[in-house]
Structure formats: structure tokens, C-alpha cells
XYZ file of C-alpha atoms in Angstrom:
568
model
C 0.000 0.000 0.000
C 2.947 2.330 0.611
C 3.889 2.280 -3.071
C 0.329 3.199 -4.090
C -0.067 6.070 -1.610
C 3.205 7.720 -0.533
C 4.564 8.908 -3.929
C 1.188 10.420 -4.776
C 0.888 12.225 -1.446
C 4.296 13.844 -1.968
C 3.373 14.967 -5.482
C 0.021 16.287 -4.230
C 1.792 18.301 -1.532
C 4.063 19.798 -4.192
C 0.966 20.833 -6.160
C -0.532 22.578 -3.149
C -3.333 20.068 -2.562
C -4.784 20.227 0.933
C -7.364 18.331 2.952
C -8.668 14.862 2.166
C -7.953 15.344 -1.539
C -4.251 15.107 -0.728
C -4.782 11.442 0.145
C -7.744 10.749 -2.145
C -5.723 11.702 -5.238
C -2.629 9.800 -4.084
C -3.212 6.435 -5.869
C -3.832 8.197 -9.184
C -0.641 10.237 -8.869
C 1.406 7.313 -7.506
C 0.608 5.097 -10.485
C 1.618 7.933 -12.803
C 4.945 8.310 -11.012
C 5.592 4.555 -11.023
C 4.631 4.117 -14.676
C 6.760 7.000 -15.942
C 9.713 6.005 -13.744
C 9.565 2.504 -15.236
C 9.728 3.972 -18.752
C 12.676 6.243 -17.949
C 14.683 3.760 -15.841
C 16.003 1.529 -18.679
C 16.823 4.606 -20.762
C 19.254 5.815 -18.088
C 20.494 2.304 -17.340
C 18.716 1.773 -14.014
C 17.232 -1.588 -13.106
C 13.567 -1.510 -12.087
C 13.103 -1.476 -8.329
C 12.423 0.776 -5.376
C 15.427 3.093 -5.996
C 13.900 4.028 -9.360
C 10.605 4.830 -7.633
C 12.318 7.001 -5.014
C 14.157 9.012 -7.649
C 11.057 9.206 -9.835
C 9.004 10.515 -6.919
C 11.568 13.194 -6.118
C 11.829 14.337 -9.734
C 8.040 14.321 -10.195
C 7.424 16.319 -7.023
C 10.087 18.841 -8.001
C 8.658 19.180 -11.510
C 5.107 19.638 -10.263
C 6.291 22.182 -7.701
C 8.092 24.137 -10.416
C 5.029 24.108 -12.673
C 2.895 25.259 -9.779
C 5.213 28.225 -9.305
C 4.697 29.161 -12.948
C 0.929 28.730 -12.746
C 0.810 31.063 -9.749
C 1.325 33.924 -12.172
C -1.945 33.120 -13.941
C -5.324 34.669 -12.985
C -6.007 31.595 -10.828
C -3.722 33.221 -8.256
C -6.364 35.790 -7.432
C -8.545 33.142 -5.836
C -6.072 32.766 -2.984
C -4.919 29.543 -1.300
C -7.231 26.556 -1.250
C -9.077 26.023 2.037
C -8.235 23.168 4.370
C -10.665 20.479 5.521
C -11.804 20.345 9.127
C -10.998 17.393 11.416
C -14.645 16.330 11.140
C -14.292 16.045 7.357
C -11.172 13.928 7.781
C -12.910 11.661 10.282
C -16.049 11.187 8.184
C -13.990 10.467 5.070
C -11.749 7.994 6.881
C -14.667 6.093 8.393
C -16.320 5.719 5.004
C -13.163 4.561 3.227
C -12.346 2.063 5.988
C -15.882 0.642 5.898
C -15.992 0.268 2.126
C -12.398 -0.872 1.813
C -12.817 -3.537 4.480
C -15.891 -4.936 2.750
C -14.085 -5.073 -0.589
C -10.929 -6.617 0.874
C -12.790 -9.345 2.769
C -15.080 -10.149 -0.147
C -12.223 -10.353 -2.635
C -10.054 -12.457 -0.327
C -12.896 -14.897 0.293
C -13.701 -15.029 -3.402
C -10.172 -15.933 -4.459
C -9.992 -18.874 -2.089
C -6.472 -18.016 -0.929
C -3.549 -15.730 -1.715
C -1.809 -18.404 -3.788
C -4.771 -18.963 -6.129
C -4.941 -17.254 -9.486
C -7.800 -16.840 -11.977
C -7.346 -19.496 -14.643
C -7.793 -17.330 -17.713
C -5.406 -16.765 -20.610
C -5.136 -13.056 -19.792
C -4.100 -13.888 -16.237
C -1.346 -16.153 -17.571
C -0.015 -13.272 -19.646
C -0.167 -10.753 -16.799
C 1.567 -13.107 -14.379
C 4.246 -13.822 -16.984
C 4.649 -10.107 -17.703
C 5.074 -9.305 -14.008
C 7.672 -12.084 -13.717
C 9.408 -10.682 -16.795
C 9.623 -7.229 -15.188
C 10.807 -8.691 -11.880
C 13.543 -10.891 -13.316
C 14.540 -8.737 -16.281
C 14.605 -5.418 -14.469
C 12.824 -3.629 -17.320
C 9.307 -2.375 -16.609
C 8.954 0.007 -19.528
C 5.557 0.162 -21.219
C 7.427 0.838 -24.465
C 8.971 -2.638 -24.536
C 6.695 -4.942 -22.529
C 4.744 -5.772 -25.687
C 7.777 -7.651 -27.019
C 6.958 -10.416 -24.548
C 4.408 -11.717 -27.058
C 6.348 -10.533 -30.128
C 9.940 -11.602 -29.435
C 11.225 -10.503 -32.833
C 10.257 -6.867 -32.292
C 12.619 -4.266 -30.894
C 9.746 -2.313 -29.353
C 6.148 -3.047 -28.481
C 3.877 -0.878 -26.358
C 1.828 -2.500 -23.634
C 0.611 -0.667 -20.505
C 2.918 -1.884 -17.757
C 1.898 0.097 -14.664
C 0.124 -2.916 -13.154
C 3.073 -5.214 -13.780
C 5.496 -2.606 -12.420
C 3.549 -2.466 -9.153
C 3.423 -6.259 -8.867
C 7.147 -6.553 -9.581
C 7.890 -3.924 -6.928
C 5.829 -5.740 -4.309
C 7.337 -9.118 -5.201
C 10.866 -7.703 -5.272
C 10.609 -5.863 -1.956
C 8.680 -8.527 -0.026
C 10.085 -11.654 -1.662
C 6.638 -13.211 -2.170
C 5.768 -15.085 -5.400
C 4.293 -13.142 -8.301
C 0.866 -14.751 -7.816
C 0.725 -13.609 -4.196
C 1.971 -10.145 -5.145
C -0.680 -9.891 -7.872
C -3.463 -10.730 -5.442
C -2.021 -8.273 -2.939
C -1.927 -5.439 -5.457
C -5.478 -6.320 -6.524
C -6.657 -5.952 -2.921
C -4.977 -2.542 -2.621
C -6.480 -1.368 -5.913
C -9.983 -2.472 -4.925
C -9.934 -1.634 -1.217
C -7.775 1.519 -1.213
C -7.494 3.171 -4.627
C -11.153 2.709 -5.592
C -12.788 4.061 -2.379
C -10.320 6.958 -2.312
C -11.149 7.807 -5.927
C -14.868 7.770 -5.142
C -14.158 10.045 -2.185
C -12.217 12.472 -4.406
C -15.043 12.841 -6.919
C -17.643 13.218 -4.164
C -15.551 15.843 -2.343
C -15.147 17.885 -5.516
C -18.786 17.553 -6.612
C -20.641 17.910 -3.312
C -18.195 19.802 -1.133
C -17.117 19.265 2.462
C -20.435 17.794 3.628
C -19.933 15.094 6.230
C -22.763 12.751 5.259
C -21.946 12.289 1.541
C -18.211 12.050 2.255
C -18.753 9.251 4.759
C -21.249 7.586 2.441
C -18.980 7.696 -0.621
C -16.293 5.451 0.807
C -18.810 2.980 2.204
C -20.891 2.855 -0.981
C -17.790 2.253 -3.114
C -18.150 -1.396 -2.106
C -21.737 -1.521 -3.284
C -21.320 -1.833 -7.061
C -19.815 -5.189 -8.026
C -19.288 -4.013 -11.594
C -16.780 -1.368 -10.545
C -14.048 -2.425 -10.652
C -14.341 -5.818 -8.948
C -15.527 -7.658 -12.039
C -12.408 -6.665 -14.001
C -10.166 -8.103 -11.285
C -11.743 -11.496 -11.951
C -13.281 -11.559 -15.432
C -10.723 -11.779 -18.216
C -8.613 -11.423 -16.084
C -8.244 -7.682 -16.753
C -6.071 -6.500 -13.876
C -4.610 -3.461 -15.727
C -8.092 -2.392 -16.812
C -9.299 -2.733 -13.210
C -6.421 -0.522 -12.086
C -7.278 2.190 -14.610
C -10.980 2.067 -13.754
C -10.215 2.412 -10.038
C -8.233 5.581 -10.792
C -10.840 7.110 -13.105
C -13.013 8.923 -10.493
C -9.983 10.764 -9.100
C -8.865 11.765 -12.596
C -12.362 13.028 -13.334
C -12.264 15.035 -10.094
C -9.138 16.858 -11.280
C -10.858 17.827 -14.528
C -13.851 19.124 -12.596
C -11.595 21.348 -10.484
C -9.816 22.710 -13.566
C -13.190 23.542 -15.133
C -14.406 25.046 -11.830
C -17.490 22.877 -12.100
C -17.852 21.635 -8.541
C -17.889 22.891 -4.987
C -14.965 24.716 -3.395
C -12.157 22.167 -3.321
C -8.934 21.977 -1.339
C -6.903 22.448 -4.504
C -7.117 25.404 -6.844
C -7.569 25.171 -10.636
C -3.867 25.927 -11.078
C -2.784 23.117 -8.778
C -5.162 20.687 -10.474
C -3.922 21.812 -13.884
C -0.294 20.904 -13.163
C -1.436 17.461 -12.001
C -3.313 16.676 -15.225
C -0.187 15.373 -17.061
C 0.512 12.991 -14.174
C -3.108 11.822 -14.228
C -3.011 11.306 -17.997
C 0.205 9.277 -17.758
C -1.318 7.224 -14.955
C -4.367 6.211 -16.996
C -2.475 5.602 -20.245
C 0.106 3.394 -18.531
C -2.552 1.583 -16.479
C -4.772 0.936 -19.500
C -5.309 3.261 -22.499
C -9.055 2.636 -22.705
C -9.485 4.233 -19.275
C -7.684 7.303 -20.605
C -10.163 7.354 -23.499
C -13.049 7.023 -21.042
C -11.561 9.942 -19.101
C -11.454 12.017 -22.266
C -15.009 11.115 -23.310
C -16.480 11.798 -19.879
C -14.334 14.902 -19.482
C -15.686 16.362 -22.716
C -19.215 15.743 -21.422
C -18.344 17.655 -18.249
C -16.812 20.486 -20.272
C -19.853 20.867 -22.524
C -22.308 20.627 -19.625
C -20.402 23.252 -17.640
C -19.428 25.744 -20.337
C -22.655 25.731 -22.367
C -24.673 27.760 -19.826
C -21.711 30.107 -19.300
C -21.355 30.959 -22.982
C -18.252 32.645 -24.360
C -15.160 31.094 -25.897
C -15.107 28.180 -23.459
C -18.376 26.858 -24.849
C -17.028 26.615 -28.378
C -13.748 25.077 -27.267
C -15.713 22.351 -25.486
C -17.940 21.786 -28.514
C -14.881 21.631 -30.793
C -13.490 18.826 -28.624
C -16.490 16.623 -29.431
C -15.579 15.680 -33.055
C -11.947 15.184 -32.037
C -13.041 12.743 -29.343
C -15.397 10.940 -31.727
C -12.571 10.524 -34.244
C -10.229 9.173 -31.561
C -12.763 6.576 -30.435
C -14.139 5.539 -33.823
C -11.354 5.975 -36.379
C -8.000 6.614 -34.708
C -5.265 4.192 -35.921
C -4.165 3.855 -32.294
C -7.108 1.510 -31.687
C -7.187 -0.256 -35.043
C -6.186 -3.602 -33.517
C -8.717 -3.502 -30.679
C -11.389 -2.255 -33.068
C -10.989 -5.462 -35.073
C -12.200 -7.627 -32.187
C -15.860 -8.544 -31.908
C -18.056 -9.787 -29.081
C -21.649 -10.432 -30.179
C -24.424 -8.685 -28.264
C -26.139 -10.948 -25.724
C -29.121 -8.735 -24.922
C -31.222 -5.883 -26.259
C -30.375 -2.215 -25.858
C -33.401 -1.776 -23.581
C -32.308 -4.651 -21.347
C -28.773 -3.275 -21.141
C -30.133 0.166 -20.233
C -32.238 -1.392 -17.486
C -29.213 -3.226 -16.115
C -27.282 0.038 -16.015
C -30.140 1.743 -14.198
C -30.052 -1.003 -11.556
C -26.222 -1.004 -11.443
C -26.116 -4.686 -12.387
C -24.766 -4.658 -15.962
C -23.908 -7.940 -17.679
C -26.120 -9.860 -15.240
C -23.960 -8.960 -12.264
C -25.530 -8.893 -8.783
C -27.963 -5.975 -8.494
C -27.350 -3.682 -5.473
C -30.942 -2.559 -4.993
C -30.243 -0.195 -2.093
C -27.368 1.537 -3.882
C -29.376 1.721 -7.112
C -32.283 3.346 -5.261
C -29.932 5.834 -3.615
C -28.449 6.628 -7.024
C -31.883 7.495 -8.394
C -32.619 9.692 -5.369
C -29.259 11.380 -5.810
C -29.888 11.907 -9.524
C -33.064 13.840 -8.719
C -31.206 15.961 -6.187
C -28.318 16.630 -8.554
C -30.689 17.688 -11.328
C -32.081 20.355 -9.015
C -28.585 21.780 -8.480
C -27.464 23.370 -11.728
C -23.813 23.472 -10.719
C -23.458 19.674 -10.523
C -25.775 18.528 -13.299
C -22.670 17.437 -15.155
C -22.467 14.460 -12.762
C -25.787 13.148 -14.025
C -24.819 13.902 -17.643
C -21.645 11.835 -17.284
C -23.537 8.919 -15.730
C -26.115 8.931 -18.535
C -23.427 9.160 -21.240
C -21.490 6.193 -19.871
C -24.734 4.231 -19.580
C -25.710 5.011 -23.165
C -22.310 3.839 -24.392
C -22.620 0.590 -22.442
C -26.192 -0.053 -23.618
C -25.206 0.518 -27.244
C -22.250 -1.877 -27.128
C -23.921 -4.535 -24.954
C -27.193 -4.555 -26.875
C -26.274 -3.970 -30.503
C -24.059 -5.439 -33.220
C -24.543 -2.425 -35.493
C -21.672 -0.632 -37.187
C -22.213 2.314 -34.846
C -21.708 0.052 -31.839
C -18.572 -1.436 -33.379
C -17.081 2.011 -34.000
C -17.959 3.251 -30.524
C -16.507 0.189 -28.776
C -13.061 0.146 -30.400
C -10.933 1.194 -27.407
C -12.803 -1.313 -25.232
C -12.307 -4.347 -27.531
C -16.062 -4.388 -28.233
C -16.273 -5.938 -24.754
C -19.326 -4.838 -22.776
C -17.746 -5.980 -19.497
C -15.090 -3.277 -19.779
C -17.766 -0.630 -20.238
C -19.920 -2.152 -17.497
C -17.117 -1.347 -15.067
C -17.780 2.367 -15.623
C -21.116 2.093 -13.793
C -19.724 2.890 -10.374
C -17.495 5.766 -11.475
C -20.339 8.266 -11.115
C -22.962 6.082 -9.412
C -21.133 6.171 -6.070
C -21.109 9.978 -5.980
C -24.775 10.058 -7.031
C -25.674 7.536 -4.326
C -23.766 9.636 -1.780
C -25.868 12.607 -2.872
C -28.929 10.425 -2.332
C -27.852 9.623 1.221
C -27.341 13.337 1.837
C -30.833 14.104 0.512
C -32.384 11.478 2.800
C -30.499 12.880 5.793
C -31.794 16.359 5.012
C -35.315 14.998 4.689
C -35.026 13.238 8.045
C -33.875 16.468 9.658
C -36.963 18.231 8.298
C -39.275 15.485 9.564
C -37.574 15.468 12.971
C -36.781 19.116 13.755
C -35.210 18.194 17.064
C -32.512 16.093 15.405
C -29.272 17.817 14.528
C -27.592 17.460 11.162
C -25.022 15.097 12.667
C -27.653 12.880 14.301
C -29.853 12.649 11.214
C -26.881 12.012 8.967
C -25.505 9.343 11.277
C -28.877 7.605 11.411
C -29.132 7.430 7.632
C -25.509 6.302 7.284
C -25.940 3.491 9.789
C -29.064 2.331 7.977
C -27.262 2.391 4.622
C -24.200 0.532 5.894
C -26.349 -2.114 7.578
C -28.470 -2.509 4.444
C -25.550 -2.711 2.018
C -22.591 -4.023 4.021
C -23.414 -7.709 3.967
C -24.738 -7.588 0.419
C -21.606 -5.796 -0.800
C -19.323 -8.367 0.826
C -21.343 -11.223 -0.627
C -21.506 -9.728 -4.130
C -17.764 -9.081 -4.195
C -17.057 -12.655 -3.116
C -19.477 -14.068 -5.696
C -18.136 -12.074 -8.639
C -14.525 -12.793 -7.701
C -15.093 -16.525 -7.333
C -16.639 -16.828 -10.805
C -13.200 -16.878 -12.425
C -10.862 -17.602 -9.511
C -12.466 -20.965 -8.693
C -12.358 -22.436 -12.206
C -9.720 -25.060 -13.036
C -9.832 -24.594 -16.788
C -6.040 -24.478 -17.255
C -4.591 -26.416 -14.317
C -6.342 -28.836 -12.012
C -5.162 -29.541 -8.484
C -2.989 -32.470 -9.575
C -1.190 -30.454 -12.238
C -0.651 -27.630 -9.782
C 0.921 -30.050 -7.318
C 3.192 -31.355 -10.091
C 4.424 -27.862 -10.935
C 5.129 -27.176 -7.280
C 7.128 -30.421 -7.081
C 9.169 -29.902 -10.246
C 11.853 -27.597 -8.778
C 12.783 -30.346 -6.313
C 12.848 -33.151 -8.877
C 14.213 -31.655 -12.099
C 18.030 -31.311 -12.010
C 19.365 -27.779 -12.338
C 20.480 -26.925 -15.857
C 18.372 -29.591 -17.578
C 16.779 -27.037 -19.886
C 15.426 -29.650 -22.278
C 13.242 -31.137 -19.537
C 11.867 -27.958 -17.955
C 12.991 -24.702 -19.491
C 11.805 -21.488 -17.845
C 11.040 -19.899 -21.225
C 8.062 -21.425 -22.990
C 8.037 -21.998 -26.726
C 5.040 -19.709 -27.153
C 4.510 -17.419 -24.153
C 0.927 -16.595 -25.148
C -1.554 -18.429 -27.408
C -1.911 -17.032 -30.900
C 1.196 -14.842 -30.713
C 4.253 -14.793 -32.928
C 7.475 -16.561 -32.050
C 11.114 -16.254 -33.042
C 12.593 -18.508 -35.712
C 14.294 -20.718 -33.132
C 11.090 -21.123 -31.166
C 9.095 -21.833 -34.304
C 11.554 -24.558 -35.293
C 10.959 -26.279 -31.966
C 7.234 -26.485 -32.689
C 7.626 -27.785 -36.231
C 6.930 -31.491 -36.930
C 10.266 -31.590 -38.721
C 12.161 -29.913 -35.877
C 14.437 -32.901 -35.341
C 15.396 -33.003 -39.018
C 16.021 -29.257 -39.407
C 17.996 -28.760 -36.195
C 20.403 -31.659 -36.307
C 22.870 -30.694 -33.590
C 20.130 -29.634 -31.163
C 18.199 -32.849 -31.865
C 21.275 -34.980 -31.304
C 21.889 -33.299 -27.969
C 18.298 -33.924 -26.896
C 18.563 -37.574 -27.972
C 21.750 -38.050 -26.010
C 20.237 -36.512 -22.915
C 17.104 -38.645 -23.231
C 19.118 -41.834 -23.363
C 20.862 -40.745 -20.175
C 17.778 -39.680 -18.231
C 14.980 -42.068 -17.206
C 12.313 -39.450 -16.457
C 11.011 -38.690 -19.955
C 8.838 -41.326 -21.601
C 8.334 -39.662 -24.981
C 11.108 -39.773 -27.561
C 11.868 -36.330 -29.080
C 11.202 -35.860 -32.776
C 14.259 -36.884 -34.793
C 15.599 -39.482 -32.343
C 16.319 -42.870 -33.804
């Protein structure tokens, strides 16, 4: 957890962030620091590890501090320093995050079945291999990680922030990569996600105790966000990016001056935008695209009533965003994938409304609170953008999940035409809306019971919400996690036991019996010429010396029953 929080806190301090936002933005900024440091490290000849993170944090904080000094000379300076949060705000925020984070951590841990278990999906195999590659090779650059599946290439981009974090944890603690992966997943779900929800709620609704406490607790209430991505697929990098998305959206809101008074000024938020962008791109590019799409919606919703040049700049960003999503060459490969629709558009829209997309468990209490909050937000002109963003994300999901039309294919390119990836966006804005719903109910209770103070009425509603959702949230998280962690589609228990026994039984250096490097590290990917020759039926004929060596070793060793191709 230190790696996910401390670098970001230091960068936030350099940007002048105060109050709970200093911690709530930390995971977003930390991942940006880690991802960029991993790209720069091999360029300057530094092996990936904690020293690279320390230096990267220092350089990032210094750079942000310098930019903040420059931005101080802009008109934003006239607004004065950002206010600080009261101790009550800190306490309410902490209680909510602890409640929601605990529910997510327990549910995920129970769903996995143990820290040494891994989801038996092909994507999980790749991500575990990639993390091992970073750990043992010392190179965590996103510019070269893609060569793991294309060995003949000099460069190959693949977002490596997730694998960099796992390699750091495994390298520092000494635990296996599988254990480190599960540990990072817990931190992403139970720390980064509730803190991100808190950041967006703080920016949208202000320093109100009830919604701030509710936001952290309700973050555990939507199984689609981002729990499903930590199991389905298995899309760990996408889950990381989705967990960071609310905090990134909060920064945009501050820059656009669209929310309540925040503990960071527009100038401070502006200098953090490059770090946020790097964080999302290096976690998973489709979350950066989602950030752009939702950010444009915020910009249009905020600037349209204001008029002036800002309105037309926001409108001009719309066709640029549409081109990026639908026709940009950057997503040509992902745009070529196709997942057929399994439901109608109307059914998908209904699932989004109930916060149970793709037939995930429906959190009825949270969904009801979201609807109540949506009504309240609509009545407050300043934060209508929150509802607009939620509706836009829902429309995108419903289109992709319920239609095989060419429009749906174009719109789904960055998300691999995979409705599950878009389903994970449900909680990004739903948590803040539900927190607004809790606040509205607390206000209503105070009106009905004039003798009750704001604190008493808010506490009563919060207790009722936590009691109503706590057990359900824990159960839903466990259920969704276990769907893919409990399968034995790749290895059964006997094969797992064999692999655990091999290091004790296979002699060191006997590469022909159990090489660390597989012939094809990922199904359907290219291989080098030497690897291809080893998979050819005529391998023994075309590689005479290698075949002779294998034959000689087989005659010496009694453990292999099958005769290699080419042996006579």
C-alpha cells in the first residue's frame, strides 16, 4: 500500500493540494509516477526497483512544484490559497473509506480462495508472466513490454503500470508473483477505488460530512466497478485504470471550476493533469479514453450555460473525441475484435439503471440511492454534469452490450467491443450520485424530525445504509470474484501439485526437460525462428545438432517417456 499512496501524497503536496484530496488523489498520482519512472529507468540504465521509484518521486514532485510556481502567475492566483478540511471532514472520510475498503478486501479475499490462487484465464497467464518478466529482467517500460508476445520486435507498447507495481511488491517482499498480484489487486480495490470515489464526491458535493462518509462505504456496493475486471478476463490493468478514473475526473472538474470549493485550486489541479493522464495511459489506455469522453461531457455541460469562448472550445473537442474513439489508428487492432451482443439495448439500459450490468448482482439499495441522488443533482445546476456523465457512460454501455450495429462497433473500439469493460464504468459516477442520495435522505429526516441535529440525522441514515448494504456488498464481491478464480480450466489440483514439485525433482540446468522460457509465451502470438523450429513437426530433421543433444540426454535420463522428434 505504501507504493500506491506515498509517492502520490508527496506529489500532491508539491501541487498545493490540501485536505482529504491530498490522500484521495494519491493512488492516481502514484501510479503515474511509477509508470513513468519505469519507462525512464532503462533509458538511463537503471534496473527496475524501489530506488527508481524514489528518484522518480523526487523528480516528479520537483517538476510539479516548479510548474505550480509558474501557474501562480496566472489569474487563478487571485482566488487565494485553497481552504483546508476540518478534522470532522477527515474523520467522516476515513470512516467511510475504511468501511468500504474492508468490505471489498474481505469479499475479494474470500472469493479468491487463498492468496496463492490465481484466476485461470489466458489473460491472467499473460499478466503473471509479464510481471515475472519485469521482476527478473529489471525492465518495466511500457514501451517494450509488448515484445513479450512478439519476441522478434525491438519495441512493443503494452501498458505496464500494473506489472510494475506487482514486480515492486514481489521484489521488496520476496513473495511469489501470484501472491503479489493478489495483494496489489486488494490494494487497488480496497484503497485506490474508495479513495477515488471520495475524491469525486468531495469535488462535486463539497465538504459535507454525510456524503463524504457515504462515498467510501458505498464504493463497495457496485460489483461491476471495478471488482468484475479483477476477476473476469482477467483484466487487472483495466481494473487498475478504472479504479483511478473517479480521481482523474475530479481533477478535470476542479480545472473547469465545475464543482464545490475544493482543497486544490484550478492551477494546482492543472499541473497534475499530465501525471493523471500518464497514470491512466500506462494503467490501461481505454481508461484514458473514457476519461477524455467523460471529461468532454463535463466540459460541454459546464461551459454551455456560461457561454463565451469556453463553450465553443468544449464543442470543438467533441468531433476530435469521436474521431479518436471511432477511427483513430491507435485503436485499429482492438477495433478489429468482436463480441456479439447478448441482450437488447433496452435490457442493457435497465441493467445500467439497476447497477447490475452484464447480469452482475444488483445492489438494490445503492441503485435506489443513485436514483434519489440523480433527482437531487438535477435540481442543483452546478453539478448537473455528474448526471450527464452517468447517462453518457450508460448510453455507451447499452449501445455496445445490446447492438451489433456498425455504430456500436465504432464506438466500442478502445474497449475491444467488450461490454464488461464498459460495465465497469457504472460505479465511477454512481457512487457519488448515491452519496448525494444519502445526503438528501439525511436532510429529509432532519426536516421530519426538527429536534434532530444534522449530525444525528446524517448518522442515522448512514448506519441504515451501511447495515443494508454491508453484507450484500461483501457477498456480491465474493461471488463475482469466485466466478473466475475458482475455475480449473487451465490447471487442475494435480497439475498444480506437479508444478510445485518440479523444482525439487528436475536437475538444475536440464533445460530440455523444464525450461523457464516457454516456446510460445501466449496463445496465438508470434514466435522467433528458433522457437518456431521447436514447434515444427520436422524440428528434429532441421535442427540436427540440437536434436542430437536432446537424444543423447534422453538416453541418459529415465524421467522422460516420450522420444523427441528426430531421435532414432
